[in-house]
Amino acid sequence: MQIQLSDHFDYKKLIRFVLPSVVMMVFTSIYGVVDGFFISNFVGSDAFTAVNIVFPFAMILGGVGFMVGTGGTALVAKTLGEGRRELANRYFTMMVYFTIILGVSLSAIGIAFIRPVSYLLGADDELIDYCVLYGSILIGFTVAFMLQNLFQNFLVAAEKPKFGFVVTVAAGCTNMLLDALFVGAFRWGVVGAAVASGLSQLVGGVLPLIYFIRKNDSLLRLVPVKLELAPIIKAVTNGASELMSNISTSVVSMVYNLQLLLYFGKNGVSAYGVIMYVQFVFIAIFIGYIIGAAPIVGYNFGAKNRSELQNILKKSVVLMSAFGIAMTVLAFILASPLAKLFVGYDAELCDLTTRALRLFAPTFLLAGLNIFSSGFFTALNNGLVSAIISFLRTLVFQLLAVLLFPSLIGGDAIWWSVAFSELAAFIISLIFLVANNKKYGYFDKKSWHFNIRTAKK
């Protein structure tokens, strides 16, 4: 039986509903991981370093689609909860058209500036050709990548998360198979890796577009419409926190690379590349969860169903806490095997990567709760609070830690500096959740106290 946004969610139903979105995000995050694996093992450490330098820039451009998707989904889900399905379809269609127009523009700008940007991000004359080749090709698929990010959100609001799961698995398998073929068999190097990722993004972006163009049995479909400025601005401002998170993560990665070059040389950048891949996959689980849960929050907010908002918040806090503990332990245990998988050909680099990943592991303890808090306010159509949490967490706190801690404590401090930023962001998230409870009514003290006593019994 199909799960609907209007249902009451117990743990089993909530996990079933969000699971396709979690898997979608994990497969999406695997793109860069697979590229990195094949490049590191079949091309070499210089090419691997170059890809890690330029990859964040490509992610910033593609992340615009995620911004429109999260902000637009919150607006559409709220509109569906209010019972205005025709208007919801109009809003949805506007978001798709706007994403395509914006994607073409950003792709052209990105390709034009890839060389100076690569130098700005730390590339030298030995690395620049790799950066330009990989970056130009990958950025050429920006429209497809933005659409994929957009539809990952809207397929959940359309009550079709399983179809989104199928599409993303198809895209992920395309990437892995083509990487093996282009890089492993044909030895096309960074060009093959970039083409493999781009074609997989094409699969992930175009298949949902075709689905929504045709008649379907979901809550959403594309309809004739003219672009309107007001709903687009509302969606963009509401989803700005997600774009800020994407941009901030990429900016911090760039600063990380510059600091690592200073303290550890190219080996430091390569080690961080492995950590970044692990982080992509683990954080994708948290992001996938909020992508799946956000339409439920938005729908019940529109329907003024406070009891279900309270229910979703309680269960999400428990799940995010459990996931955070599990991922921290997993990152520590798998540090050595993962280091050997990516950089096992260099003993010194392998040892550095293992130590760095174990120092980085505590980052995941609170990351899920912070990501959920930001996404929760986006789903409530409160883009300002969401943006503040995201801005402080992913940019301000992380930049301060990455820049200051190594100079004050020593080079190894750079690996656990992000964990500090998550702790600071957790405090901020708690403050905003408590401060806004009266407005939204998502926290019922009696209910939480009752559950705690019941759990003790």
CSV table of C-alpha atoms in Angstrom, one decimal:
chain,number,residue,atom,x,y,z
A,1,MET,CA,0.0,0.0,0.0
A,2,GLN,CA,1.3,3.4,-1.0
A,3,ILE,CA,2.3,5.7,1.9
A,4,GLN,CA,0.7,9.1,1.7
A,5,LEU,CA,1.8,12.4,3.2
A,6,SER,CA,-1.4,12.6,5.2
A,7,ASP,CA,-0.7,9.3,7.0
A,8,HIS,CA,0.3,9.0,10.7
A,9,PHE,CA,3.9,7.8,10.7
A,10,ASP,CA,5.3,5.3,13.2
A,11,TYR,CA,9.0,4.4,13.0
A,12,LYS,CA,8.5,1.6,10.5
A,13,LYS,CA,6.4,3.7,8.1
A,14,LEU,CA,8.7,6.7,8.5
A,15,ILE,CA,11.8,4.7,7.6
A,16,ARG,CA,10.1,3.0,4.7
A,17,PHE,CA,9.1,6.5,3.3
A,18,VAL,CA,12.5,8.1,3.7
A,19,LEU,CA,14.6,5.1,2.8
A,20,PRO,CA,14.4,5.7,-1.0
A,21,SER,CA,15.6,9.3,-0.5
A,22,VAL,CA,18.5,8.2,1.6
A,23,VAL,CA,19.6,5.6,-1.0
A,24,MET,CA,19.1,8.3,-3.7
A,25,MET,CA,21.5,10.7,-1.9
A,26,VAL,CA,24.0,7.9,-1.2
A,27,PHE,CA,24.1,6.9,-4.8
A,28,THR,CA,24.5,10.6,-5.9
A,29,SER,CA,27.4,11.0,-3.5
A,30,ILE,CA,29.1,7.9,-4.9
A,31,TYR,CA,29.7,9.8,-8.2
A,32,GLY,CA,32.7,11.6,-6.9
A,33,VAL,CA,33.8,8.6,-4.8
A,34,VAL,CA,33.9,6.3,-7.8
A,35,ASP,CA,35.7,8.9,-9.9
A,36,GLY,CA,38.2,9.4,-7.1
A,37,PHE,CA,38.8,5.6,-6.8
A,38,PHE,CA,39.5,5.1,-10.5
A,39,ILE,CA,41.6,8.2,-10.9
A,40,SER,CA,43.7,7.5,-7.9
A,41,ASN,CA,44.4,3.9,-8.8
A,42,PHE,CA,44.6,4.2,-12.6
A,43,VAL,CA,45.9,7.7,-13.3
A,44,GLY,CA,47.9,8.7,-10.2
A,45,SER,CA,48.1,10.9,-7.2
A,46,ASP,CA,48.6,14.2,-9.1
A,47,ALA,CA,45.3,13.7,-11.1
A,48,PHE,CA,43.6,12.6,-7.8
A,49,THR,CA,44.7,15.8,-6.1
A,50,ALA,CA,43.6,17.9,-9.1
A,51,VAL,CA,40.1,16.4,-9.1
A,52,ASN,CA,39.8,17.1,-5.4
A,53,ILE,CA,40.8,20.7,-6.0
A,54,VAL,CA,38.2,21.4,-8.7
A,55,PHE,CA,35.3,19.1,-7.6
A,56,PRO,CA,33.9,21.6,-5.0
A,57,PHE,CA,33.5,24.3,-7.7
A,58,ALA,CA,31.4,21.9,-9.8
A,59,MET,CA,29.3,21.0,-6.8
A,60,ILE,CA,28.6,24.7,-6.0
A,61,LEU,CA,27.0,25.1,-9.5
A,62,GLY,CA,25.0,21.9,-9.3
A,63,GLY,CA,23.9,22.7,-5.8
A,64,VAL,CA,21.7,25.5,-7.1
A,65,GLY,CA,19.3,22.8,-8.3
A,66,PHE,CA,19.2,21.5,-4.7
A,67,MET,CA,18.3,25.0,-3.5
A,68,VAL,CA,15.4,25.3,-5.9
A,69,GLY,CA,14.3,21.7,-5.1
A,70,THR,CA,14.3,22.0,-1.3
A,71,GLY,CA,12.7,25.5,-1.2
A,72,GLY,CA,10.3,24.6,-4.0
A,73,THR,CA,9.3,21.3,-2.4
A,74,ALA,CA,8.5,23.1,0.9
A,75,LEU,CA,6.2,25.5,-1.0
A,76,VAL,CA,4.6,22.8,-3.0
A,77,ALA,CA,4.1,20.4,-0.1
A,78,LYS,CA,2.5,23.2,2.0
A,79,THR,CA,0.2,24.0,-0.9
A,80,LEU,CA,-0.8,20.4,-1.3
A,81,GLY,CA,-1.5,20.3,2.5
A,82,GLU,CA,-3.8,23.2,2.0
A,83,GLY,CA,-5.7,21.3,-0.7
A,84,ARG,CA,-4.7,23.4,-3.7
A,85,ARG,CA,-3.3,20.8,-6.0
A,86,GLU,CA,-3.6,22.8,-9.3
A,87,LEU,CA,-1.6,25.6,-7.8
A,88,ALA,CA,0.9,23.1,-6.5
A,89,ASN,CA,1.4,21.8,-10.0
A,90,ARG,CA,1.9,25.3,-11.3
A,91,TYR,CA,4.6,26.1,-8.7
A,92,PHE,CA,6.3,22.7,-9.5
A,93,THR,CA,6.4,23.5,-13.2
A,94,MET,CA,7.9,27.0,-12.6
A,95,MET,CA,10.7,25.4,-10.5
A,96,VAL,CA,11.6,23.0,-13.3
A,97,TYR,CA,11.7,25.7,-16.0
A,98,PHE,CA,13.6,28.1,-13.8
A,99,THR,CA,16.2,25.4,-13.0
A,100,ILE,CA,16.8,24.6,-16.7
A,101,ILE,CA,17.3,28.3,-17.6
A,102,LEU,CA,19.6,28.9,-14.6
A,103,GLY,CA,21.5,25.7,-15.3
A,104,VAL,CA,22.4,26.7,-18.9
A,105,SER,CA,23.7,30.0,-17.7
A,106,LEU,CA,25.8,28.6,-14.8
A,107,SER,CA,27.3,25.9,-17.1
A,108,ALA,CA,28.5,28.6,-19.6
A,109,ILE,CA,29.9,30.7,-16.8
A,110,GLY,CA,31.6,27.8,-15.1
A,111,ILE,CA,33.4,26.5,-18.3
A,112,ALA,CA,34.5,30.1,-19.1
A,113,PHE,CA,36.2,30.6,-15.7
A,114,ILE,CA,37.4,27.1,-14.9
A,115,ARG,CA,41.1,27.8,-15.5
A,116,PRO,CA,41.4,31.0,-13.3
A,117,VAL,CA,39.2,29.4,-10.6
A,118,SER,CA,41.5,26.3,-10.6
A,119,TYR,CA,44.5,28.5,-10.0
A,120,LEU,CA,42.7,30.3,-7.3
A,121,LEU,CA,41.9,27.1,-5.5
A,122,GLY,CA,45.5,26.0,-5.3
A,123,ALA,CA,46.3,24.3,-8.6
A,124,ASP,CA,49.9,24.7,-9.9
A,125,ASP,CA,51.3,24.2,-13.4
A,126,GLU,CA,51.6,20.4,-12.8
A,127,LEU,CA,47.9,20.1,-11.9
A,128,ILE,CA,46.1,22.8,-14.0
A,129,ASP,CA,45.6,20.7,-17.1
A,130,TYR,CA,43.9,17.9,-15.1
A,131,CYS,CA,41.7,20.5,-13.3
A,132,VAL,CA,40.6,22.2,-16.6
A,133,LEU,CA,39.9,18.9,-18.4
A,134,TYR,CA,37.9,17.3,-15.6
A,135,GLY,CA,36.1,20.5,-14.5
A,136,SER,CA,35.1,21.7,-18.0
A,137,ILE,CA,33.5,18.4,-18.9
A,138,LEU,CA,31.8,17.9,-15.6
A,139,ILE,CA,30.4,21.5,-15.6
A,140,GLY,CA,29.1,20.9,-19.1
A,141,PHE,CA,26.5,18.6,-17.5
A,142,THR,CA,25.4,21.2,-14.9
A,143,VAL,CA,21.8,21.4,-16.2
A,144,ALA,CA,21.3,17.6,-15.8
A,145,PHE,CA,22.9,17.6,-12.4
A,146,MET,CA,20.7,20.5,-11.2
A,147,LEU,CA,17.6,18.7,-12.5
A,148,GLN,CA,18.6,15.5,-10.7
A,149,ASN,CA,19.0,17.4,-7.5
A,150,LEU,CA,15.7,19.1,-8.1
A,151,PHE,CA,13.7,15.9,-8.8
A,152,GLN,CA,15.2,14.1,-5.8
A,153,ASN,CA,13.1,16.4,-3.7
A,154,PHE,CA,10.0,16.7,-5.8
A,155,LEU,CA,9.6,12.9,-6.3
A,156,VAL,CA,9.1,12.6,-2.6
A,157,ALA,CA,6.5,15.4,-2.5
A,158,ALA,CA,4.8,13.6,-5.4
A,159,GLU,CA,4.6,10.5,-3.2
A,160,LYS,CA,6.9,8.6,-5.6
A,161,PRO,CA,10.1,8.1,-3.6
A,162,LYS,CA,10.5,4.6,-4.9
A,163,PHE,CA,10.7,5.8,-8.5
A,164,GLY,CA,13.3,8.4,-7.4
A,165,PHE,CA,15.2,5.5,-5.9
A,166,VAL,CA,15.1,3.5,-9.1
A,167,VAL,CA,16.2,6.5,-11.2
A,168,THR,CA,19.1,7.3,-8.9
A,169,VAL,CA,20.3,3.7,-8.7
A,170,ALA,CA,20.2,3.6,-12.5
A,171,ALA,CA,22.3,6.8,-12.6
A,172,GLY,CA,24.7,5.5,-10.0
A,173,CYS,CA,25.2,2.2,-11.8
A,174,THR,CA,25.8,4.1,-15.0
A,175,ASN,CA,28.5,6.1,-13.4
A,176,MET,CA,30.3,3.0,-11.9
A,177,LEU,CA,30.1,1.0,-15.1
A,178,LEU,CA,31.3,3.8,-17.3
A,179,ASP,CA,34.1,4.7,-14.9
A,180,ALA,CA,35.3,1.1,-15.1
A,181,LEU,CA,35.1,1.2,-18.9
A,182,PHE,CA,36.4,4.7,-19.6
A,183,VAL,CA,39.1,5.0,-16.9
A,184,GLY,CA,39.9,1.3,-16.1
A,185,ALA,CA,39.7,-0.3,-19.5
A,186,PHE,CA,40.1,2.5,-22.1
A,187,ARG,CA,42.5,4.6,-19.9
A,188,TRP,CA,40.9,7.9,-20.8
A,189,GLY,CA,42.0,9.3,-17.4
A,190,VAL,CA,40.2,12.3,-15.9
A,191,VAL,CA,38.3,12.9,-19.2
A,192,GLY,CA,36.8,9.4,-18.9
A,193,ALA,CA,35.9,10.0,-15.3
A,194,ALA,CA,34.2,13.3,-16.0
A,195,VAL,CA,32.3,11.9,-19.0
A,196,ALA,CA,31.1,9.0,-16.9
A,197,SER,CA,29.8,11.3,-14.1
A,198,GLY,CA,28.2,13.6,-16.6
A,199,LEU,CA,26.3,10.8,-18.5
A,200,SER,CA,25.1,9.4,-15.2
A,201,GLN,CA,23.8,12.8,-14.2
A,202,LEU,CA,22.0,12.9,-17.5
A,203,VAL,CA,20.2,9.7,-16.6
A,204,GLY,CA,19.3,11.1,-13.2
A,205,GLY,CA,18.0,14.4,-14.6
A,206,VAL,CA,16.2,13.4,-17.8
A,207,LEU,CA,14.3,10.3,-16.7
A,208,PRO,CA,12.2,12.2,-14.1
A,209,LEU,CA,11.7,15.0,-16.5
A,210,ILE,CA,10.1,12.6,-19.0
A,211,TYR,CA,8.0,11.1,-16.2
A,212,PHE,CA,6.5,14.4,-15.2
A,213,ILE,CA,5.9,15.6,-18.8
A,214,ARG,CA,3.8,12.5,-19.4
A,215,LYS,CA,0.5,11.8,-17.6
A,216,ASN,CA,1.2,10.0,-14.3
A,217,ASP,CA,-0.5,8.9,-11.1
A,218,SER,CA,1.6,11.0,-8.8
A,219,LEU,CA,0.5,14.2,-7.0
A,220,LEU,CA,2.5,16.3,-9.5
A,221,ARG,CA,3.0,16.8,-13.2
A,222,LEU,CA,4.2,19.5,-15.6
A,223,VAL,CA,1.5,21.8,-16.8
A,224,PRO,CA,1.3,24.9,-19.1
A,225,VAL,CA,2.5,27.9,-17.1
A,226,LYS,CA,4.2,31.2,-17.3
A,227,LEU,CA,7.0,32.0,-14.9
A,228,GLU,CA,6.0,34.1,-11.9
A,229,LEU,CA,8.5,36.0,-9.9
A,230,ALA,CA,6.9,35.8,-6.4
A,231,PRO,CA,6.8,31.9,-6.0
A,232,ILE,CA,10.3,31.6,-7.5
A,233,ILE,CA,11.7,34.1,-5.1
A,234,LYS,CA,9.9,32.5,-2.2
A,235,ALA,CA,11.3,29.1,-3.1
A,236,VAL,CA,14.8,30.4,-3.7
A,237,THR,CA,15.0,32.3,-0.5
A,238,ASN,CA,13.5,29.4,1.5
A,239,GLY,CA,15.9,27.0,-0.1
A,240,ALA,CA,18.9,29.3,0.3
A,241,SER,CA,20.1,27.5,3.4
A,242,GLU,CA,20.6,24.3,1.4
A,243,LEU,CA,22.5,26.3,-1.3
A,244,MET,CA,24.5,28.0,1.5
A,245,SER,CA,25.3,24.6,3.0
A,246,ASN,CA,26.5,23.4,-0.5
A,247,ILE,CA,28.5,26.5,-1.2
A,248,SER,CA,29.9,26.6,2.4
A,249,THR,CA,31.0,23.0,2.2
A,250,SER,CA,32.7,23.6,-1.1
A,251,VAL,CA,34.4,26.8,0.2
A,252,VAL,CA,35.5,25.1,3.4
A,253,SER,CA,36.9,22.3,1.2
A,254,MET,CA,38.9,24.8,-0.8
A,255,VAL,CA,40.3,26.4,2.4
A,256,TYR,CA,41.0,23.0,3.8
A,257,ASN,CA,43.0,22.2,0.6
A,258,LEU,CA,45.0,25.4,1.0
A,259,GLN,CA,45.7,24.7,4.7
A,260,LEU,CA,46.6,21.1,3.9
A,261,LEU,CA,49.1,22.2,1.2
A,262,LEU,CA,50.7,24.4,3.8
A,263,TYR,CA,50.9,21.9,6.6
A,264,PHE,CA,51.1,18.5,4.8
A,265,GLY,CA,51.8,19.2,1.1
A,266,LYS,CA,50.0,17.3,-1.7
A,267,ASN,CA,49.7,14.2,0.6
A,268,GLY,CA,47.4,16.3,2.8
A,269,VAL,CA,45.1,17.1,0.0
A,270,SER,CA,45.0,13.5,-1.1
A,271,ALA,CA,44.2,12.3,2.4
A,272,TYR,CA,41.4,14.9,2.7
A,273,GLY,CA,40.1,13.7,-0.6
A,274,VAL,CA,39.5,10.3,1.0
A,275,ILE,CA,37.9,11.9,4.0
A,276,MET,CA,35.7,14.0,1.7
A,277,TYR,CA,34.4,10.9,0.0
A,278,VAL,CA,33.6,9.2,3.3
A,279,GLN,CA,31.9,12.4,4.4
A,280,PHE,CA,29.9,12.6,1.1
A,281,VAL,CA,28.4,9.2,1.7
A,282,PHE,CA,27.7,9.6,5.5
A,283,ILE,CA,26.3,13.1,5.2
A,284,ALA,CA,24.2,11.9,2.2
A,285,ILE,CA,22.4,9.7,4.6
A,286,PHE,CA,21.4,12.6,6.8
A,287,ILE,CA,20.5,14.8,3.8
A,288,GLY,CA,18.5,11.9,2.2
A,289,TYR,CA,16.5,11.6,5.5
A,290,ILE,CA,15.5,15.2,5.6
A,291,ILE,CA,14.7,15.2,1.8
A,292,GLY,CA,12.3,12.3,2.6
A,293,ALA,CA,10.9,13.8,5.8
A,294,ALA,CA,10.6,17.4,4.7
A,295,PRO,CA,7.4,17.0,2.5
A,296,ILE,CA,5.7,15.3,5.5
A,297,VAL,CA,6.6,18.3,7.7
A,298,GLY,CA,5.5,20.8,5.0
A,299,TYR,CA,2.2,18.9,4.3
A,300,ASN,CA,1.3,18.8,8.0
A,301,PHE,CA,2.3,22.4,8.5
A,302,GLY,CA,0.0,23.4,5.7
A,303,ALA,CA,-2.8,21.1,7.1
A,304,LYS,CA,-2.2,22.7,10.6
A,305,ASN,CA,-1.7,19.2,12.1
A,306,ARG,CA,0.5,20.0,15.1
A,307,SER,CA,0.3,16.5,16.6
A,308,GLU,CA,1.9,14.9,13.6
A,309,LEU,CA,4.6,17.6,13.5
A,310,GLN,CA,5.5,16.7,17.1
A,311,ASN,CA,5.5,13.0,16.1
A,312,ILE,CA,7.9,13.5,13.2
A,313,LEU,CA,10.3,15.8,15.2
A,314,LYS,CA,10.5,13.3,18.1
A,315,LYS,CA,11.2,10.3,15.9
A,316,SER,CA,13.7,12.2,13.7
A,317,VAL,CA,15.7,13.3,16.8
A,318,VAL,CA,16.0,9.6,17.9
A,319,LEU,CA,16.9,8.4,14.4
A,320,MET,CA,19.5,11.1,13.7
A,321,SER,CA,21.1,10.5,17.1
A,322,ALA,CA,21.3,6.8,16.4
A,323,PHE,CA,22.7,7.3,12.9
A,324,GLY,CA,25.3,9.7,14.2
A,325,ILE,CA,26.7,7.3,16.8
A,326,ALA,CA,26.8,4.5,14.3
A,327,MET,CA,28.6,6.5,11.6
A,328,THR,CA,31.2,7.8,14.1
A,329,VAL,CA,32.0,4.2,15.1
A,330,LEU,CA,32.0,3.0,11.5
A,331,ALA,CA,34.3,5.8,10.3
A,332,PHE,CA,36.8,4.9,13.1
A,333,ILE,CA,36.7,1.2,12.3
A,334,LEU,CA,36.9,1.6,8.5
A,335,ALA,CA,39.6,4.2,8.5
A,336,SER,CA,42.5,1.8,7.6
A,337,PRO,CA,40.6,-0.3,5.0
A,338,LEU,CA,39.3,2.8,3.2
A,339,ALA,CA,42.8,4.4,3.2
A,340,LYS,CA,44.2,1.2,1.7
A,341,LEU,CA,41.4,1.2,-0.9
A,342,PHE,CA,42.1,4.6,-2.2
A,343,VAL,CA,45.8,5.3,-1.5
A,344,GLY,CA,47.2,1.9,-0.6
A,345,TYR,CA,49.9,2.3,-3.2
A,346,ASP,CA,51.7,4.8,-0.9
A,347,ALA,CA,52.5,3.7,2.6
A,348,GLU,CA,53.2,7.2,4.0
A,349,LEU,CA,50.0,8.6,2.5
A,350,CYS,CA,48.0,5.6,3.6
A,351,ASP,CA,49.1,6.1,7.3
A,352,LEU,CA,48.4,9.8,7.1
A,353,THR,CA,44.9,9.1,5.7
A,354,THR,CA,44.1,6.5,8.4
A,355,ARG,CA,45.1,8.8,11.2
A,356,ALA,CA,43.3,11.8,9.7
A,357,LEU,CA,40.0,9.9,9.2
A,358,ARG,CA,40.0,8.6,12.8
A,359,LEU,CA,40.5,12.2,14.1
A,360,PHE,CA,37.7,13.4,11.8
A,361,ALA,CA,35.2,10.6,12.9
A,362,PRO,CA,33.5,12.5,15.8
A,363,THR,CA,32.2,15.0,13.3
A,364,PHE,CA,29.4,12.7,12.5
A,365,LEU,CA,28.0,12.6,16.0
A,366,LEU,CA,26.0,15.8,15.8
A,367,ALA,CA,26.0,16.4,12.0
A,368,GLY,CA,22.7,14.6,11.4
A,369,LEU,CA,20.9,16.6,14.1
A,370,ASN,CA,22.2,19.9,12.7
A,371,ILE,CA,21.3,19.0,9.1
A,372,PHE,CA,17.8,17.9,10.2
A,373,SER,CA,17.3,21.1,12.2
A,374,SER,CA,18.1,23.3,9.2
A,375,GLY,CA,16.0,21.2,6.8
A,376,PHE,CA,13.1,21.1,9.4
A,377,PHE,CA,12.8,24.9,9.3
A,378,THR,CA,13.0,24.9,5.5
A,379,ALA,CA,10.1,22.5,5.4
A,380,LEU,CA,8.2,24.9,7.7
A,381,ASN,CA,8.9,27.6,5.1
A,382,ASN,CA,11.1,29.5,7.5
A,383,GLY,CA,14.1,30.0,5.3
A,384,LEU,CA,15.7,32.7,7.5
A,385,VAL,CA,16.2,30.4,10.5
A,386,SER,CA,17.3,27.5,8.3
A,387,ALA,CA,19.8,29.8,6.5
A,388,ILE,CA,21.2,31.1,9.8
A,389,ILE,CA,21.8,27.6,11.2
A,390,SER,CA,23.3,26.4,7.9
A,391,PHE,CA,25.5,29.6,7.5
A,392,LEU,CA,26.9,29.3,11.0
A,393,ARG,CA,27.4,25.6,10.8
A,394,THR,CA,28.9,25.1,7.4
A,395,LEU,CA,30.8,28.4,6.9
A,396,VAL,CA,31.4,30.6,10.0
A,397,PHE,CA,32.2,27.9,12.6
A,398,GLN,CA,34.1,25.6,10.1
A,399,LEU,CA,36.2,28.4,8.6
A,400,LEU,CA,37.2,29.8,12.0
A,401,ALA,CA,38.2,26.3,13.2
A,402,VAL,CA,40.1,25.3,10.0
A,403,LEU,CA,42.0,28.6,10.0
A,404,LEU,CA,42.7,29.0,13.7
A,405,PHE,CA,43.1,25.6,15.2
A,406,PRO,CA,46.1,24.4,13.2
A,407,SER,CA,48.0,27.6,13.8
A,408,LEU,CA,47.3,27.5,17.6
A,409,ILE,CA,47.5,23.8,18.3
A,410,GLY,CA,49.3,22.2,15.4
A,411,GLY,CA,48.7,20.6,12.0
A,412,ASP,CA,46.7,17.6,13.3
A,413,ALA,CA,44.0,20.0,14.7
A,414,ILE,CA,42.8,20.5,11.2
A,415,TRP,CA,41.3,17.0,11.1
A,416,TRP,CA,39.0,17.5,14.1
A,417,SER,CA,38.2,21.2,13.6
A,418,VAL,CA,34.9,20.4,11.8
A,419,ALA,CA,33.8,18.4,14.9
A,420,PHE,CA,34.0,21.6,16.9
A,421,SER,CA,31.9,23.5,14.4
A,422,GLU,CA,29.2,20.7,14.6
A,423,LEU,CA,29.1,21.2,18.4
A,424,ALA,CA,28.7,24.9,18.1
A,425,ALA,CA,26.0,24.5,15.5
A,426,PHE,CA,24.2,22.0,17.7
A,427,ILE,CA,23.9,24.6,20.5
A,428,ILE,CA,22.5,27.1,17.9
A,429,SER,CA,20.0,24.6,16.6
A,430,LEU,CA,18.7,23.9,20.1
A,431,ILE,CA,18.2,27.6,20.7
A,432,PHE,CA,16.2,28.1,17.6
A,433,LEU,CA,14.1,25.0,18.1
A,434,VAL,CA,13.1,26.1,21.6
A,435,ALA,CA,12.6,29.8,20.5
A,436,ASN,CA,10.2,28.9,17.7
A,437,ASN,CA,8.2,26.2,19.4
A,438,LYS,CA,5.4,28.6,20.4
A,439,LYS,CA,5.0,29.6,16.8
A,440,TYR,CA,4.8,26.1,15.2
A,441,GLY,CA,3.9,23.9,18.2
A,442,TYR,CA,6.2,21.0,17.1
A,443,PHE,CA,7.4,20.3,20.7
A,444,ASP,CA,5.1,19.0,23.4
A,445,LYS,CA,6.9,18.7,26.7
A,446,LYS,CA,4.3,16.4,28.3
A,447,SER,CA,4.5,14.0,25.4
A,448,TRP,CA,8.3,13.9,25.4
A,449,HIS,CA,8.4,13.4,29.2
A,450,PHE,CA,5.9,10.6,28.9
A,451,ASN,CA,8.0,8.9,26.3
A,452,ILE,CA,11.1,9.2,28.3
A,453,ARG,CA,9.4,7.6,31.4
A,454,THR,CA,7.9,4.9,29.2
A,455,ALA,CA,11.3,4.1,27.7
A,456,LYS,CA,12.9,3.8,31.2
A,457,LYS,CA,10.2,1.3,32.2
